[in-house]
Structure formats: structure tokens, C-alpha cells
Coordinates of N, CA and C in Angstrom, one line a residue:
M1 N 12.3 -12.9 5.1 CA 12.4 -11.5 4.5 C 12.4 -11.6 3.0
T2 N 11.6 -10.7 2.4 CA 11.5 -10.7 1.0 C 12.7 -10.1 0.3
K3 N 13.2 -10.7 -0.7 CA 14.3 -10.2 -1.5 C 13.7 -9.0 -2.3
K4 N 14.4 -7.9 -2.3 CA 13.9 -6.7 -3.0 C 14.7 -6.5 -4.4
T5 N 13.9 -6.1 -5.3 CA 14.4 -5.8 -6.7 C 15.1 -4.5 -6.7
K6 N 15.8 -4.2 -7.8 CA 16.4 -2.9 -7.9 C 15.4 -1.8 -7.9
L7 N 14.2 -2.0 -8.5 CA 13.2 -1.0 -8.5 C 12.7 -0.7 -7.1
M8 N 12.5 -1.8 -6.3 CA 12.0 -1.6 -5.0 C 13.0 -0.8 -4.2
T9 N 14.3 -1.1 -4.3 CA 15.3 -0.4 -3.6 C 15.4 1.1 -4.0
K10 N 15.2 1.3 -5.3 CA 15.2 2.7 -5.8 C 14.0 3.5 -5.2
V11 N 12.8 2.9 -5.1 CA 11.7 3.6 -4.6 C 11.9 3.8 -3.1
E12 N 12.5 2.8 -2.4 CA 12.8 3.1 -0.9 C 13.8 4.2 -0.7
E13 N 14.8 4.3 -1.6 CA 15.7 5.4 -1.5 C 15.1 6.7 -1.8
R14 N 14.2 6.7 -2.8 CA 13.5 8.0 -3.1 C 12.7 8.5 -2.0
F15 N 11.9 7.6 -1.3 CA 11.0 8.0 -0.2 C 11.7 7.9 1.1
Q16 N 12.9 7.4 1.2 CA 13.6 7.2 2.5 C 12.9 6.5 3.5
R17 N 12.2 5.4 3.1 CA 11.4 4.6 4.0 C 11.3 3.2 3.4
P18 N 11.2 2.2 4.3 CA 11.0 0.8 3.8 C 9.6 0.6 3.2
L19 N 9.6 -0.2 2.1 CA 8.3 -0.4 1.4 C 7.2 -1.0 2.4
E20 N 7.7 -1.8 3.3 CA 6.8 -2.5 4.2 C 5.9 -1.5 5.0
S21 N 6.4 -0.3 5.3 CA 5.6 0.7 6.0 C 5.1 1.7 5.0
L22 N 5.8 2.0 3.9 CA 5.4 3.0 2.9 C 4.1 2.6 2.2
L23 N 4.1 1.3 1.7 CA 3.0 0.9 0.8 C 1.6 1.0 1.5
P24 N 1.5 0.4 2.7 CA 0.1 0.4 3.3 C -0.3 1.9 3.6
E25 N 0.6 2.7 4.0 CA 0.2 4.1 4.3 C -0.2 4.8 3.0
M26 N 0.5 4.7 1.9 CA 0.1 5.3 0.7 C -1.2 4.8 0.1
V27 N -1.4 3.5 0.2 CA -2.6 2.9 -0.4 C -3.8 3.4 0.5
N28 N -3.6 3.4 1.8 CA -4.7 3.9 2.6 C -5.1 5.4 2.4
E29 N -4.1 6.2 2.2 CA -4.3 7.6 2.0 C -4.7 8.0 0.6
L30 N -4.1 7.3 -0.4 CA -4.3 7.8 -1.8 C -5.2 6.8 -2.6
G31 N -5.2 5.5 -2.2 CA -5.9 4.5 -3.1 C -4.8 3.9 -4.0
L32 N -5.2 2.8 -4.6 CA -4.2 2.0 -5.4 C -3.7 2.8 -6.6
S33 N -4.5 3.4 -7.4 CA -4.1 4.1 -8.6 C -3.2 5.3 -8.3
A34 N -3.6 6.1 -7.4 CA -2.8 7.3 -7.0 C -1.5 6.9 -6.3
A35 N -1.5 5.9 -5.5 CA -0.3 5.4 -4.9 C 0.7 4.9 -5.9
A36 N 0.2 4.2 -6.9 CA 1.1 3.7 -7.9 C 1.7 4.8 -8.7
D37 N 0.9 5.8 -9.0 CA 1.3 7.0 -9.8 C 2.4 7.7 -9.0
K38 N 2.2 8.0 -7.7 CA 3.1 8.7 -6.9 C 4.4 7.9 -6.7
L39 N 4.3 6.6 -6.7 CA 5.5 5.8 -6.5 C 6.3 5.7 -7.9
G40 N 5.6 6.0 -9.0 CA 6.2 5.9 -10.3 C 6.3 4.5 -10.8
I41 N 5.3 3.7 -10.4 CA 5.2 2.3 -10.9 C 3.8 2.0 -11.4
S42 N 3.6 0.9 -12.1 CA 2.2 0.5 -12.6 C 1.4 0.0 -11.5
K43 N 0.1 0.0 -11.7 CA -0.8 -0.7 -10.7 C -0.6 -2.1 -10.5
A44 N -0.2 -2.8 -11.7 CA 0.2 -4.2 -11.6 C 1.4 -4.5 -10.7
T45 N 2.4 -3.6 -10.8 CA 3.6 -3.7 -10.0 C 3.2 -3.5 -8.6
L46 N 2.4 -2.5 -8.3 CA 2.0 -2.2 -6.9 C 1.3 -3.4 -6.3
G47 N 0.4 -4.0 -7.1 CA -0.4 -5.2 -6.7 C 0.6 -6.3 -6.4
Y48 N 1.6 -6.5 -7.2 CA 2.6 -7.6 -7.0 C 3.4 -7.3 -5.7
W49 N 3.8 -6.1 -5.5 CA 4.5 -5.8 -4.3 C 3.7 -6.0 -3.1
L50 N 2.4 -5.6 -3.1 CA 1.6 -5.8 -1.9 C 1.4 -7.3 -1.6
L51 N 1.3 -8.1 -2.7 CA 1.2 -9.6 -2.5 C 2.5 -10.1 -2.0
K52 N 3.6 -9.7 -2.5 CA 4.9 -10.2 -2.1 C 5.2 -9.9 -0.7
F53 N 4.8 -8.7 -0.2 CA 5.0 -8.3 1.2 C 3.9 -8.8 2.1
G54 N 2.9 -9.4 1.6 CA 1.8 -10.0 2.4 C 0.9 -8.9 3.0
I55 N 0.8 -7.8 2.2 CA 0.0 -6.6 2.7 C -1.4 -6.9 2.1
D56 N -2.4 -7.0 3.0 CA -3.8 -7.3 2.6 C -4.6 -6.0 2.4
V57 N -5.1 -5.8 1.2 CA -5.9 -4.6 0.9 C -7.4 -5.0 0.8
R58 N -8.2 -4.4 1.6 CA -9.6 -4.6 1.7 C -10.4 -3.3 1.4
R59 N -11.5 -3.5 0.8 CA -12.3 -2.3 0.6 C -13.5 -2.4 1.5
V60 N -14.0 -1.2 1.9 CA -15.1 -1.1 2.8 C -16.1 -0.1 2.3
A61 N -17.3 -0.5 2.1 CA -18.3 0.5 1.7 C -19.1 1.0 2.9
L62 N -19.1 2.3 3.0 CA -19.8 3.0 4.2 C -21.0 3.8 3.7
A63 N -22.1 3.7 4.4 CA -23.2 4.6 4.1 C -22.9 6.0 4.7
P64 N -23.6 7.0 4.2 CA -23.4 8.3 4.7 C -23.6 8.3 6.2
G65 N -22.7 8.9 6.9 CA -22.8 9.0 8.4 C -22.1 7.8 9.1
E66 N -21.8 6.8 8.4 CA -21.1 5.7 9.0 C -19.6 5.9 9.1
S67 N -18.9 5.3 10.0 CA -17.5 5.4 10.1 C -16.9 4.0 10.2
K68 N -15.6 3.9 9.9 CA -15.0 2.6 10.0 C -14.5 2.3 11.4
V69 N -14.5 1.1 11.8 CA -14.1 0.7 13.1 C -12.8 -0.2 13.0
L70 N -11.8 0.1 13.8 CA -10.6 -0.6 13.7 C -10.6 -1.7 14.8
R71 N -10.3 -2.9 14.4 CA -10.2 -4.1 15.3 C -8.9 -4.8 15.0
N72 N -8.1 -5.0 16.0 CA -6.8 -5.7 15.7 C -6.0 -5.1 14.6
N73 N -6.0 -3.8 14.6 CA -5.2 -3.1 13.5 C -5.7 -3.4 12.1
R74 N -6.9 -3.8 12.0 CA -7.5 -4.0 10.6 C -8.8 -3.2 10.5
S75 N -9.0 -2.7 9.3 CA -10.3 -2.0 9.0 C -11.3 -3.0 8.9
V76 N -12.5 -2.7 9.5 CA -13.6 -3.7 9.4 C -14.8 -2.9 8.7

């Protein structure tokens, strides 16, 4: 288990959710920059937290009309 900083705990209390589930959801819905803004942290801090929790962020480019396919709970 990852030891959490005071700022991590503060963000968890504000959103009433653990970062392990909050971060992937926010990044998927909002993107990195908007998620960092909504959390009240810098993009660098968000990137560090994602790394610290082992959350893998991948980008997918889709042509018009294409959709993403989920395999093993990962976007492909």
C-alpha cells in the first residue's frame, strides 16, 4: 500500500473517495489538465500520483467513426 501525503488525504476527504478509484475516473472523463485543475493540484503532481499508484495512462487516436475496444479492462 502506498503511503499517502497530507495533500492526498485532503483531496480524498474533499471528494469522499480513495484516490485509487478517483484518479482513473477523472483522467478518463476530463483529461490530465482538467482533472488536475478540478483536484486543485498541478499536472506534475497528478502525474506523480498516477505513477505512485501504478495507474497507467495511455492515449488512443481514433479516426472518425471508430470506437475504442475494451480488453481486460484496458483501452486498446
